[in-house]
Coordinates of C-alpha atoms in Angstrom, one line a residue:
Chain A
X221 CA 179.6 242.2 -24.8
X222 CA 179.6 239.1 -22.7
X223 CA 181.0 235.9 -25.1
X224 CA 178.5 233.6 -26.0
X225 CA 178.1 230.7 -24.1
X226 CA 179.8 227.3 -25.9
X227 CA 177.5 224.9 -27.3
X228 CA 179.5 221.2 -28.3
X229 CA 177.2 218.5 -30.0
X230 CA 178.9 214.9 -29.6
X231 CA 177.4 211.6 -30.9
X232 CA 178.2 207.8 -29.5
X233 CA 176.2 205.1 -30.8
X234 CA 172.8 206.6 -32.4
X235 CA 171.3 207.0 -35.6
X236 CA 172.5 211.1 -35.9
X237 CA 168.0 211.7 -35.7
X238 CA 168.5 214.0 -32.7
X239 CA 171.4 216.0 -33.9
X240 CA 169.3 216.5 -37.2
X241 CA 166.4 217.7 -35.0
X242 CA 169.1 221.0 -34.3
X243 CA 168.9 221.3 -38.0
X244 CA 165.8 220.9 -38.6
X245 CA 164.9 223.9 -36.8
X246 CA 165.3 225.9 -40.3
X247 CA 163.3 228.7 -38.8
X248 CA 165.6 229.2 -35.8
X249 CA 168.9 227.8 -36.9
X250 CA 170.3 231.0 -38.0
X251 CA 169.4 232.4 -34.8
X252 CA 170.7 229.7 -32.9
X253 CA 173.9 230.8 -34.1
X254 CA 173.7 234.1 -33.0
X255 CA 173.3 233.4 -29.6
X256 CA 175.0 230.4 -29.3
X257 CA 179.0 229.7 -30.4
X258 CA 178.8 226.4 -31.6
X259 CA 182.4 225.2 -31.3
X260 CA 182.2 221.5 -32.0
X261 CA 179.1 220.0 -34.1
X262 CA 181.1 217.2 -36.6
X263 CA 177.3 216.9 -38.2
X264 CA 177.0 220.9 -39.1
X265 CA 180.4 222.1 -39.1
X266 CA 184.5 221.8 -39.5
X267 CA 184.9 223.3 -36.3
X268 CA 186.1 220.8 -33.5
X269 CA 187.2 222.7 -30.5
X270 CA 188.4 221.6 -27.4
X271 CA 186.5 222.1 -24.2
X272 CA 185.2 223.9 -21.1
X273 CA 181.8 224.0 -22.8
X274 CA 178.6 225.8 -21.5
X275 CA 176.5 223.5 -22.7
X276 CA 176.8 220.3 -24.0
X277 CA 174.3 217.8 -26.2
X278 CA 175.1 214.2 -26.2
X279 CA 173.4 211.9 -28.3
X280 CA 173.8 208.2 -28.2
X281 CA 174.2 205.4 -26.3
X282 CA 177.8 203.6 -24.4
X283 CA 178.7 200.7 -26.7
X284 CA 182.1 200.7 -27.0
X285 CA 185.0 200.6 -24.2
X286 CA 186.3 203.6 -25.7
X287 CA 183.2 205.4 -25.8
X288 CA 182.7 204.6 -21.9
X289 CA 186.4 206.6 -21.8
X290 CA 185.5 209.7 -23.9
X291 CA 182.2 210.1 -22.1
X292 CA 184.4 211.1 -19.0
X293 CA 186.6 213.4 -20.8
X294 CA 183.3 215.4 -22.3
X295 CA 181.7 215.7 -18.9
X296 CA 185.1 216.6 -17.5
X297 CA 184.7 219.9 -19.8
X298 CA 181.3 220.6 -19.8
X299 CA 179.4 222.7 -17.1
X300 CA 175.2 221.3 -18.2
X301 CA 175.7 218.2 -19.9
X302 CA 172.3 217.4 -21.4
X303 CA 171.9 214.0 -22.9
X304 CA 169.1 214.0 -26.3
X305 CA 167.3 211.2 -27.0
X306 CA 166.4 207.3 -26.2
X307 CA 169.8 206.4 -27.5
X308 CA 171.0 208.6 -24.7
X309 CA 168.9 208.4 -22.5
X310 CA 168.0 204.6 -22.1
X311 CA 170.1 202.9 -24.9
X312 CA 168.5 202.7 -27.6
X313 CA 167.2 200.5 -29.6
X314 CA 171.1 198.3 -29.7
X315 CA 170.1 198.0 -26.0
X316 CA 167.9 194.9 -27.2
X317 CA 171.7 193.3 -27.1
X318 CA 171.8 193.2 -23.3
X319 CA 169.6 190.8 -23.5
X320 CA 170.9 189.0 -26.1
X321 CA 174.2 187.0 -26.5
X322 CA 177.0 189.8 -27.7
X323 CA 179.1 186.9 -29.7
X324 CA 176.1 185.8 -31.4
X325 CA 175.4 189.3 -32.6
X326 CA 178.6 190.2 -33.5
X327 CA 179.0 187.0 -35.7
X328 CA 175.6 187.6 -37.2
X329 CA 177.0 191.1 -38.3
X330 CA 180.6 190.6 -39.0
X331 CA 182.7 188.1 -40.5
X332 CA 185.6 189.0 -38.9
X333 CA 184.2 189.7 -35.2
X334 CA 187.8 190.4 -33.9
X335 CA 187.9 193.8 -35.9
X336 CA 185.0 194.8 -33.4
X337 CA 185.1 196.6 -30.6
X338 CA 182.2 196.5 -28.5
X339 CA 180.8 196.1 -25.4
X340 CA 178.2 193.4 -24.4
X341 CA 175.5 196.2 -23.2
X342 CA 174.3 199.2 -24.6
X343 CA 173.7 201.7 -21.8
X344 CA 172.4 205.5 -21.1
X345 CA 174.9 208.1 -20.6
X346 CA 173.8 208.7 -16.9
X347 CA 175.1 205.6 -16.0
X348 CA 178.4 206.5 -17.2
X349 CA 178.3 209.9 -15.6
X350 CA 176.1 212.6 -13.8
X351 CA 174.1 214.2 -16.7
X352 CA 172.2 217.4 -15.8
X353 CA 168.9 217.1 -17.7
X354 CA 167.7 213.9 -20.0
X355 CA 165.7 215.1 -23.0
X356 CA 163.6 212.0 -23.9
X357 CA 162.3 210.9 -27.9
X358 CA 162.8 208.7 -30.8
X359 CA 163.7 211.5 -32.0
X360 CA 163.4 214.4 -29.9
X361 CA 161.1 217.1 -30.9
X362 CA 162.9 220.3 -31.9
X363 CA 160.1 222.6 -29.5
X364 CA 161.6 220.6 -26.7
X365 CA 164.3 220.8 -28.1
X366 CA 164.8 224.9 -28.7
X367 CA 162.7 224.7 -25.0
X368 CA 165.8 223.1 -23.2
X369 CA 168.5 225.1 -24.9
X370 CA 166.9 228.7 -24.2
X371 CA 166.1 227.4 -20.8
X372 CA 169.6 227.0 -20.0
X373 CA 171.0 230.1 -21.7
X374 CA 168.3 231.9 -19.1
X375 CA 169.0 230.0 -16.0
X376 CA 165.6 228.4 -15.8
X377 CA 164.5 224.8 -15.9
X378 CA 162.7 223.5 -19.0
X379 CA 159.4 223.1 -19.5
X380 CA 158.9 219.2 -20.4
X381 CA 155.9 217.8 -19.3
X382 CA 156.0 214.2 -17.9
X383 CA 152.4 213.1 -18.1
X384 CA 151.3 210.1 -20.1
X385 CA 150.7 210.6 -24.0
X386 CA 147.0 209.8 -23.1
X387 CA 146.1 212.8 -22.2
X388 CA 147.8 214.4 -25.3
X389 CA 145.2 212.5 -27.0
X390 CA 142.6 213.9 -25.4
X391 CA 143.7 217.4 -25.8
X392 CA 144.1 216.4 -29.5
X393 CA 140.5 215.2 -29.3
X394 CA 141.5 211.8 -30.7
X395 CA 139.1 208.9 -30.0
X396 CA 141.1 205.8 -28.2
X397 CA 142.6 203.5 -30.4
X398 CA 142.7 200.6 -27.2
X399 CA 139.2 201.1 -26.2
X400 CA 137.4 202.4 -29.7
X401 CA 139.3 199.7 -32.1
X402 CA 141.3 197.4 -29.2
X403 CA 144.3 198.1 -30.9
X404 CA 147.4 197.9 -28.2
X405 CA 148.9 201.2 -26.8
X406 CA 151.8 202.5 -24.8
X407 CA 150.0 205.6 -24.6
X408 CA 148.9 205.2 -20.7
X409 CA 152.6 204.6 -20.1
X410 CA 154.3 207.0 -22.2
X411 CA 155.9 209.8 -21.5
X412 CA 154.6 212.8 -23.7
X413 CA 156.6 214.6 -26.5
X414 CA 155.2 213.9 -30.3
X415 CA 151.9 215.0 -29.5
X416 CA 150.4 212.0 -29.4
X417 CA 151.2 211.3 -32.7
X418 CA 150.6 207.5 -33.0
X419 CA 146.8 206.9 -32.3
X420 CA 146.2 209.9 -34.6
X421 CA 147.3 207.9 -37.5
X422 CA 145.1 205.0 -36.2
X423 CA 148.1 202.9 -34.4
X424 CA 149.2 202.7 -30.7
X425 CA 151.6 204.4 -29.7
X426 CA 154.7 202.1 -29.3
X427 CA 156.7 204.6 -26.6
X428 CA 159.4 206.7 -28.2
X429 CA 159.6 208.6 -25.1
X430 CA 159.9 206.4 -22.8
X431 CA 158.2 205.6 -19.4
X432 CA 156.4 208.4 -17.7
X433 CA 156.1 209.7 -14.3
X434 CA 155.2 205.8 -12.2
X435 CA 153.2 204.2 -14.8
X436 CA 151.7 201.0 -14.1
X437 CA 152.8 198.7 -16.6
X438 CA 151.7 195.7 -14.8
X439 CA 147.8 197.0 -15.1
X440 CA 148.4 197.9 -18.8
X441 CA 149.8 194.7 -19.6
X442 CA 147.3 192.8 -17.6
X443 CA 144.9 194.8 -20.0
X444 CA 147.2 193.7 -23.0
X445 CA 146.8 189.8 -22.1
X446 CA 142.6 190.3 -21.8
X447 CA 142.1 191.6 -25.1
X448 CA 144.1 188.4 -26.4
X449 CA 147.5 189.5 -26.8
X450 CA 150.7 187.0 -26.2
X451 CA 153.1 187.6 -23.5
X452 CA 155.8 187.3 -26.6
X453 CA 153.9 190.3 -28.6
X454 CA 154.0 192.3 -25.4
X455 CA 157.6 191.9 -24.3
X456 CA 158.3 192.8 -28.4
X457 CA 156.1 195.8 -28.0
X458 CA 158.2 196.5 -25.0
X459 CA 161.5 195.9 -26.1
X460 CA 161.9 198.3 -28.8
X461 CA 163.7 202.1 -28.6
X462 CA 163.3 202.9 -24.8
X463 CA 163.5 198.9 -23.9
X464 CA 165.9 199.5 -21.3
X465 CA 164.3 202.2 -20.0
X466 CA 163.9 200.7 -16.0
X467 CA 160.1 200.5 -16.1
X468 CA 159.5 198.5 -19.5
X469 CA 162.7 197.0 -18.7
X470 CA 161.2 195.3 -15.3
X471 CA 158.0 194.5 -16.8
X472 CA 159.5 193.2 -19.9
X473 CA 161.4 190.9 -17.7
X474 CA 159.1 189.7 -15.3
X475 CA 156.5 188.8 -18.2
X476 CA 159.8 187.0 -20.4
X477 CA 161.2 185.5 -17.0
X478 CA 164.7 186.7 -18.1
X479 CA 166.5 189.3 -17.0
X480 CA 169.1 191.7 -19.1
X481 CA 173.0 191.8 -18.2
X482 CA 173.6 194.5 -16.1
X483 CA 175.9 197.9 -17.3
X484 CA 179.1 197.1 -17.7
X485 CA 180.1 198.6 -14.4
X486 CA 182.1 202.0 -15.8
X487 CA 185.4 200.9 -13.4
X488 CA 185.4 197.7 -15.3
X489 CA 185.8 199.4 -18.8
X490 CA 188.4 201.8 -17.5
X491 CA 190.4 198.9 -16.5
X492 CA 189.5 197.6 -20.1
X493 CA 190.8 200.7 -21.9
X494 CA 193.9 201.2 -19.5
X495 CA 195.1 197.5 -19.9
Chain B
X232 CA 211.6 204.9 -50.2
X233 CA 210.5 205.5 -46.8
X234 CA 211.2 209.2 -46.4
X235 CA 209.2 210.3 -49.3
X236 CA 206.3 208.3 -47.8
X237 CA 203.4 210.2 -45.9
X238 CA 200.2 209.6 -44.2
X239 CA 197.6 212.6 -43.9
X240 CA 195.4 211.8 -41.0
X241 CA 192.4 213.1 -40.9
X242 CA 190.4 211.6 -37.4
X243 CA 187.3 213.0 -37.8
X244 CA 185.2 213.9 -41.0
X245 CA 182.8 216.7 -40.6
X246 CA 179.5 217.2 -42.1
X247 CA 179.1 214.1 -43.2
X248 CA 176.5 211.5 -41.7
X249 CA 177.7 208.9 -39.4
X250 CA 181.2 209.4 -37.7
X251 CA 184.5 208.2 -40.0
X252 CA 188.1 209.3 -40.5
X253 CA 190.2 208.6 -43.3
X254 CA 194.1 208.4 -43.8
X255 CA 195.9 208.7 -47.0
X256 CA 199.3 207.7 -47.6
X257 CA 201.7 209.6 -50.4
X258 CA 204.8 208.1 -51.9
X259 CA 206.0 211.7 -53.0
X260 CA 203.3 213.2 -54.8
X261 CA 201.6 209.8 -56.0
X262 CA 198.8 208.7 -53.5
X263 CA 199.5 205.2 -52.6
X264 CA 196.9 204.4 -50.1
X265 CA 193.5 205.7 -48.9
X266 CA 191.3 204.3 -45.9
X267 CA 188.0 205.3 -44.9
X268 CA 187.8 204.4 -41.3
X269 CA 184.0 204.0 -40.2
X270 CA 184.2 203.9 -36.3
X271 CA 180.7 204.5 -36.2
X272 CA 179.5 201.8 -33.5
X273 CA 177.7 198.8 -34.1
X274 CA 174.6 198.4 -33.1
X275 CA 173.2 195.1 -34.4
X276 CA 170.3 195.6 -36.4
X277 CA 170.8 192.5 -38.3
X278 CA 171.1 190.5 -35.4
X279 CA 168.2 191.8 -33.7
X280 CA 165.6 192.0 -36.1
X281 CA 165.6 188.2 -35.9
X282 CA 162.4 186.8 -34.8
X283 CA 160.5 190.4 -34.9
X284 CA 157.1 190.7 -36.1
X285 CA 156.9 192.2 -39.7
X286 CA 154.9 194.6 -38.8
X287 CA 157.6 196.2 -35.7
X288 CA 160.2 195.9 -39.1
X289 CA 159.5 199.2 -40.7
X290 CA 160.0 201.4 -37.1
X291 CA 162.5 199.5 -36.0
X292 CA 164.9 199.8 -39.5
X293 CA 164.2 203.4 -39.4
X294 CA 166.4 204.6 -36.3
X295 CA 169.4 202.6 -38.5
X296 CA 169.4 206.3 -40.0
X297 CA 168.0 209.5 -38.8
X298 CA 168.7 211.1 -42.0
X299 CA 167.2 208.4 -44.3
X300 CA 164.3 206.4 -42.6
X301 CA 162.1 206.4 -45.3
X302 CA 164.7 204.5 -47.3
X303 CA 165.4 202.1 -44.7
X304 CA 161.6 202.2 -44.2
X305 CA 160.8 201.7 -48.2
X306 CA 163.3 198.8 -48.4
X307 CA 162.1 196.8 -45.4
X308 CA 158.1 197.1 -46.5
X309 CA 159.3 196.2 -50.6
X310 CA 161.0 193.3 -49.4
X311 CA 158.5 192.1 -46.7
X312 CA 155.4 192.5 -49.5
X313 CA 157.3 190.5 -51.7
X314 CA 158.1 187.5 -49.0
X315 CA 154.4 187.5 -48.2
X316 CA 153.1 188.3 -51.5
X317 CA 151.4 191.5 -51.4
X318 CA 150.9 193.7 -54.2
X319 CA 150.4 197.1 -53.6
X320 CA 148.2 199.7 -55.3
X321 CA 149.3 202.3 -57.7
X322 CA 147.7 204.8 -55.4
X323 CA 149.7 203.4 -52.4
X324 CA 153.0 203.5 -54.8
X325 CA 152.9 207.0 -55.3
X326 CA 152.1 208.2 -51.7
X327 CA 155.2 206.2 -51.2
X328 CA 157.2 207.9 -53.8
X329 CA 155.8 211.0 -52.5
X330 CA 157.3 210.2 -48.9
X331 CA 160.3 209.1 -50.7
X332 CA 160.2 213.0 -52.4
X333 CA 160.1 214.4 -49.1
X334 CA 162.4 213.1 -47.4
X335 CA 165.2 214.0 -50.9
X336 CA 163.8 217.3 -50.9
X337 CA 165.4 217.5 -47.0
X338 CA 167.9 215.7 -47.5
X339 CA 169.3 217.4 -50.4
X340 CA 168.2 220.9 -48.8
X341 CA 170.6 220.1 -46.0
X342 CA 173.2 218.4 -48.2
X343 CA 173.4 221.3 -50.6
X344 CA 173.3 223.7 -48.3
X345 CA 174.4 223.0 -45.0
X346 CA 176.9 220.1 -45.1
X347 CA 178.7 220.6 -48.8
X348 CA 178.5 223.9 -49.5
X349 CA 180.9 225.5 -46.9
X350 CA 183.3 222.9 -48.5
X351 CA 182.9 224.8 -51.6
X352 CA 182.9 228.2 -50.5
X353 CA 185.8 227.8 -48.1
X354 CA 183.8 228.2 -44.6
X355 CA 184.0 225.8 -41.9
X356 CA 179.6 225.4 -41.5
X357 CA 176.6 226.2 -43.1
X358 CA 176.0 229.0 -40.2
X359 CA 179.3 231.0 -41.7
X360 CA 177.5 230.5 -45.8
X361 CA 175.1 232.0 -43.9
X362 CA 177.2 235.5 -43.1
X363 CA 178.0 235.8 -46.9
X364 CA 175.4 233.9 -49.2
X365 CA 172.0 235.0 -46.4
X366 CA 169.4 234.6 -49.0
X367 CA 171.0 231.6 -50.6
X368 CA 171.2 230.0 -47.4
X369 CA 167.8 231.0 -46.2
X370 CA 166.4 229.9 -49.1
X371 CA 168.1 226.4 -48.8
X372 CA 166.8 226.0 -45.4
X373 CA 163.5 227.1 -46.8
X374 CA 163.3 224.3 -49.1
X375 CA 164.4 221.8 -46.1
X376 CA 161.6 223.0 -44.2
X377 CA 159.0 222.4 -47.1
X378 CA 160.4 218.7 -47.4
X379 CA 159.9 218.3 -44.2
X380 CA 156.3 219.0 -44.3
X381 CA 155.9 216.9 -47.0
X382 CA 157.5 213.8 -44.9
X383 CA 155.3 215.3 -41.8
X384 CA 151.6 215.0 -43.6
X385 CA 152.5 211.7 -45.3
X386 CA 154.4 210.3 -42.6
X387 CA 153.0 211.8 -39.2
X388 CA 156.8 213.5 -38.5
X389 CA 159.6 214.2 -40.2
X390 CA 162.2 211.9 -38.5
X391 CA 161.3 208.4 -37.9
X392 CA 157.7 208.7 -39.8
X393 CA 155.5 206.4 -38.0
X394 CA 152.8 206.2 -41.1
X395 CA 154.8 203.6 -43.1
X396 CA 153.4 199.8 -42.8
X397 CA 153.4 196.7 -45.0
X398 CA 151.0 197.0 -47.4
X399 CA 150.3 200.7 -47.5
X400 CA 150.0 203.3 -44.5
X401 CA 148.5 203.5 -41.2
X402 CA 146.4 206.0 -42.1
X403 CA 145.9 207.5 -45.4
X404 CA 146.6 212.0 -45.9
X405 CA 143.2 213.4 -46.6
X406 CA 142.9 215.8 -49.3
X407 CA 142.9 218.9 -47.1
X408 CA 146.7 218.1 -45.6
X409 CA 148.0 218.1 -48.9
X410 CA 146.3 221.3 -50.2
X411 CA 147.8 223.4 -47.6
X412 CA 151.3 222.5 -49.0
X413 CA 150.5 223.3 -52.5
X414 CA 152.1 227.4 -52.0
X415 CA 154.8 226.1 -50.9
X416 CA 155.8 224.0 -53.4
X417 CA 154.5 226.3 -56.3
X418 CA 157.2 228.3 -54.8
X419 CA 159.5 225.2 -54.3
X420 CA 159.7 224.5 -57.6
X421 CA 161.2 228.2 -58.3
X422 CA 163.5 227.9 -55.8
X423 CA 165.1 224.7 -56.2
X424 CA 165.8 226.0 -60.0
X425 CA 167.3 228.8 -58.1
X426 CA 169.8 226.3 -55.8
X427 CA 170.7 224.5 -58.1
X428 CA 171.6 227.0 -60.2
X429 CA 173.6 228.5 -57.5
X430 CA 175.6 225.5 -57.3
X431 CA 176.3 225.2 -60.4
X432 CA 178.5 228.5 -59.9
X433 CA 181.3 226.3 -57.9
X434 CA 184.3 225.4 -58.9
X435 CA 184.1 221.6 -59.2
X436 CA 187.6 219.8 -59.1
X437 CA 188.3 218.4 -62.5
X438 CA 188.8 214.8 -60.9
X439 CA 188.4 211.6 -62.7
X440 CA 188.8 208.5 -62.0
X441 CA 188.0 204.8 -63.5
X442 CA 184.9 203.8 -61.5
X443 CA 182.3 201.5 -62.0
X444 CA 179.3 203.4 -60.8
X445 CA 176.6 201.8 -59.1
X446 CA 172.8 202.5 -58.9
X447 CA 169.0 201.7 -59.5
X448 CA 167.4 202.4 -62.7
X449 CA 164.1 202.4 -64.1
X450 CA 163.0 203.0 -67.1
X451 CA 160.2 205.7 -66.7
X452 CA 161.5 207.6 -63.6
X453 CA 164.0 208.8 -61.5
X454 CA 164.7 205.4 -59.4
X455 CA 163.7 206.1 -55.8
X456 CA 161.7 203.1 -54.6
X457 CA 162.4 200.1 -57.5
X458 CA 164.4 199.6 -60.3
X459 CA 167.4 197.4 -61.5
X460 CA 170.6 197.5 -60.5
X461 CA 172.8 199.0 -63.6
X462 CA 176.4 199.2 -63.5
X463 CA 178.5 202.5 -65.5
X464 CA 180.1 199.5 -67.2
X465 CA 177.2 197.6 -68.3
X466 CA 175.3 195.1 -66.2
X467 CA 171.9 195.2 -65.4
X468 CA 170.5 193.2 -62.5
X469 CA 167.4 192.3 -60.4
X470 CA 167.5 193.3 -56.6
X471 CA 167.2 189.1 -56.4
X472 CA 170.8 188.8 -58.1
X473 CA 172.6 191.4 -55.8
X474 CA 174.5 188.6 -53.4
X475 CA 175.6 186.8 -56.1
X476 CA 177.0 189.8 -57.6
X477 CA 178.1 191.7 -54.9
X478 CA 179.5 190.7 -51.6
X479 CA 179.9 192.6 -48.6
X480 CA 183.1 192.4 -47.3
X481 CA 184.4 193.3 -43.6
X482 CA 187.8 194.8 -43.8
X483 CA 189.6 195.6 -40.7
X484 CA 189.7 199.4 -39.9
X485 CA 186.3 200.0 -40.9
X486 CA 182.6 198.8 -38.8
X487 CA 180.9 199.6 -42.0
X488 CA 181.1 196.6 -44.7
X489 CA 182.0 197.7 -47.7
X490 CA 180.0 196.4 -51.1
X491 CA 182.1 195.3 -53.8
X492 CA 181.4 193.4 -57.1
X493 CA 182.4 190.0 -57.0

């Protein structure tokens, strides 16, 4: 019998949410491990092998100059690296610092900022290093989720749709919260993946999935501003777990008239972490 | 003397939330030192939920924890009802305890099963339980699932419930959501009798120490959402007297502050 492939589960800065979303797949779990050979998942288990991996999940975002190092060395041993989450994918939610002045936060945090490593930006793993498929959601969703890592064991690519959550809502036969009750909604924007979860509870959906395929932000915002909203609610409702996503990112900038401090360019941090 | 001293590195704990180490230093048998070293990264929540709407508080404060929203979620909406002085219902309190239940009933499902049991039993994951204790595990994971539901009618999904808001819930469960969840909890209530039962079977190190234990009491129920603050040495306290009892101190290996009485 062939070996089973290598699965490694590593975590940068995040809230562990996606990793959990392994484990909450209580119907599959014990199947998981079956097919796969976990070999290093700190969350679930003791073992903490070295690489090559087959497959790798990282979750989490590049805060920290040794974090930009270690992401290297993973990749380095990993043949599909797949990155799971906003966190990972955009970065997160502690992306809101790259706008933001970094000594500020740190002294609003800490009362010894020098104890603190950190970098001034939070940033997605793919622009660290080449990352072989992006599974969006704040969280992810575990069908997605078991979607991606079956698709990989079977050579084939995963089936995640990348239409807006709107039409999830129609599927779901949920009346529209924006035009029905003018409540604001990502939804137009949004890339599906909870189902459309939001304006079934009677709220707009505020993007855990980040942008979908070219949405046009500038129409939904223009909307936004008609039915009385501020330009400071809006760039809030845009600034939250995928705010550095590029398309809320631009249009959150162009309403705010600032603009966010670029990635800490990866050859920079080396230096950093060599020095 | 130096050559009887010794530090045990340990430079990643598993199966535990959050990322840490710890090192322990022994002056021949006698442990002299022991350091929890949180590297988990900062990520600023304090700092950025300055000059957010109350209403973005309760989403945002979740992702400080995928494990725990609903307690990050239940602090946040307590404390901003109380700045803006809102009183909830009693029909609103116990949906929120319910949530609260939920997301226990998960938590300690994959406590229990999958992060402290293989310490227990000697195995390096919940996956290897699984080879030896099947049902014990299935039945753990069982329970976890069930929790899950709980937190998925009440709060819309189970991590990062999007149904919590100042002042109550989005939208409120109807009647039928909750019915469908009644088998499995008839069952539930067997089972967990069952788990914990099963834990009782391991051999707990006879390890004590002189703490003073920390926690939230109430008088009628088990404390998840309110309470005082009770000490194992006596005090009692209102949530309003914690920072000028306690103080959070920043100590240098560690990103995590660390609560200590003053």
């Amino acid at each position: 019998m062939a070996a089973k492939p290598r699965l490694a589960v590593f975590k940068f800065a995040s809230c562990d949410g996606c990793q959990l979303t392994m484990l909450d797949c209580e119907d599959e779990l014990l199947a998981l491990g079956e097919l796969l050979d976990i070999v290093h998942f700190l969350e679930a288990s003791d073992r903490a092998e070295p690489g090559p991996y087959d497959v790798t999940l990282v979750e989490g975002s590049i805060t920290t100059p040794d974090d930009a190092e270690r992401i290297r060395h993973i990749r380095q041993q990993s043949r599909y690296l797949v990155t799971i989450g906003a966190c990972a994918t955009s970065g997160g939610i502690q992306a809101l610092r790259n706008w933001a002045d970094h000594e500020d936060f740190l002294k609003a945090v800490y009362a010894s900022p020098q104890y603190i490593q950190s970098l001034a930006t939070s940033t997605a793993i793919a622009e660290h290093v080449p990352v072989d498929f992006e599974l969006r959601g704040c969280p992810i969703d575990k069908r997605q989720l078991l979607d991606v890592v079956q698709s990989l064991l079977h050579g084939r690519k995963p089936h995640t749709p990348s239409h807006s959550v709107c039409l999830d809502c129609k599927r779901r036969g949920t009346v529209c919260v924006m035009v029905a009750q003018g409540i604001p909604c990502l939804g137009p924007v949004t890339q599906s993946g909870c189902g459309a979860l939001c304006p079934a509870y009677d709220r707009g959906c505020y993007g855990c999935f980040g942008p979908s395929v070219q949405p046009n932000l500038v129409s939904l915002t223009t909307q936004f501003h008609a039915t009385g909203m501020a330009t400071p609610d809006i760039v809030r409702g845009l600034r939250l777990f995928n705010a550095y996503a590029p398309e809320f990112r631009h249009e959150s900038e162009r309403l705010a008239g600032d603009r966010a401090r670029e990635c800490d360019a990866p050859t920079a941090i080396a230096e950093e972490v060599q020095s | 003397m130096s050559d009887s001293t010794r530090t045990i590195k340990v430079a990643a704990l598993s199966r535990v939330e959050g990322e840490g180490g710890m090192s322990v230093r022994l002056n021949g048998s006698e442990v002299e030192q022991v350091e929890l070293r949180i590297f988990e990264p900062p990520r600023f929540f304090e700092a950025f939920l300055r000059g957010r709407s109350p209403h973005e508080v309760p989403d945002i404060v979740a992702r400080i924890c995928g494990i725990c929203p609903v307690a990050y979620q239940m602090s946040a909406v307590h404390a901003l009802e109380r700045i803006v002085g809102v009183t909830i219902t009693p029909e609103i309190r116990r949906l929120r305890r319910l949530l609260y239940c939920g997301e226990w009933i998960e938590s300690h499902g994959l406590h229990m099963h999958l992060l402290h049991a293989p310490d227990f039993l000697g195995c390096e994951s919940g996956l290897q339980v699984a080879e030896r204790w099947p049902d014990e595990i299935r039945r753990g994971l069982k329970l976890k699932k069930y929790g899950n539901e709980l937190l998925e009618v009440l709060g819309g999904r189970a991590i990062h419930p999007i149904n919590v808001a100042v002042g109550g819930f989005h939208r409120m469960p109807r009647r039928d959501e909750f019915a469908k969840l009644i088998p499995s909890f008839e069952w539930g209530v067997e089972a967990a009798i069952a788990a914990t039962r099963w834990v009782a079977t391991f051999n707990f190190p006879d390890f004590e120490e002189d703490y003073d234990f920390v926690s939230v009491s109430h008088p009628d129920e088990y404390p998840l959402n309110e309470g005082h603050i009770v000490s194992s040495t006596g005090g009692t306290w209102t949530a309003d007297e914690y920072e000028s009892e306690f103080e959070e101190v920043h100590v240098p290996h560690s990103t995590a502050l660390q609560a200590v009485r003053r």
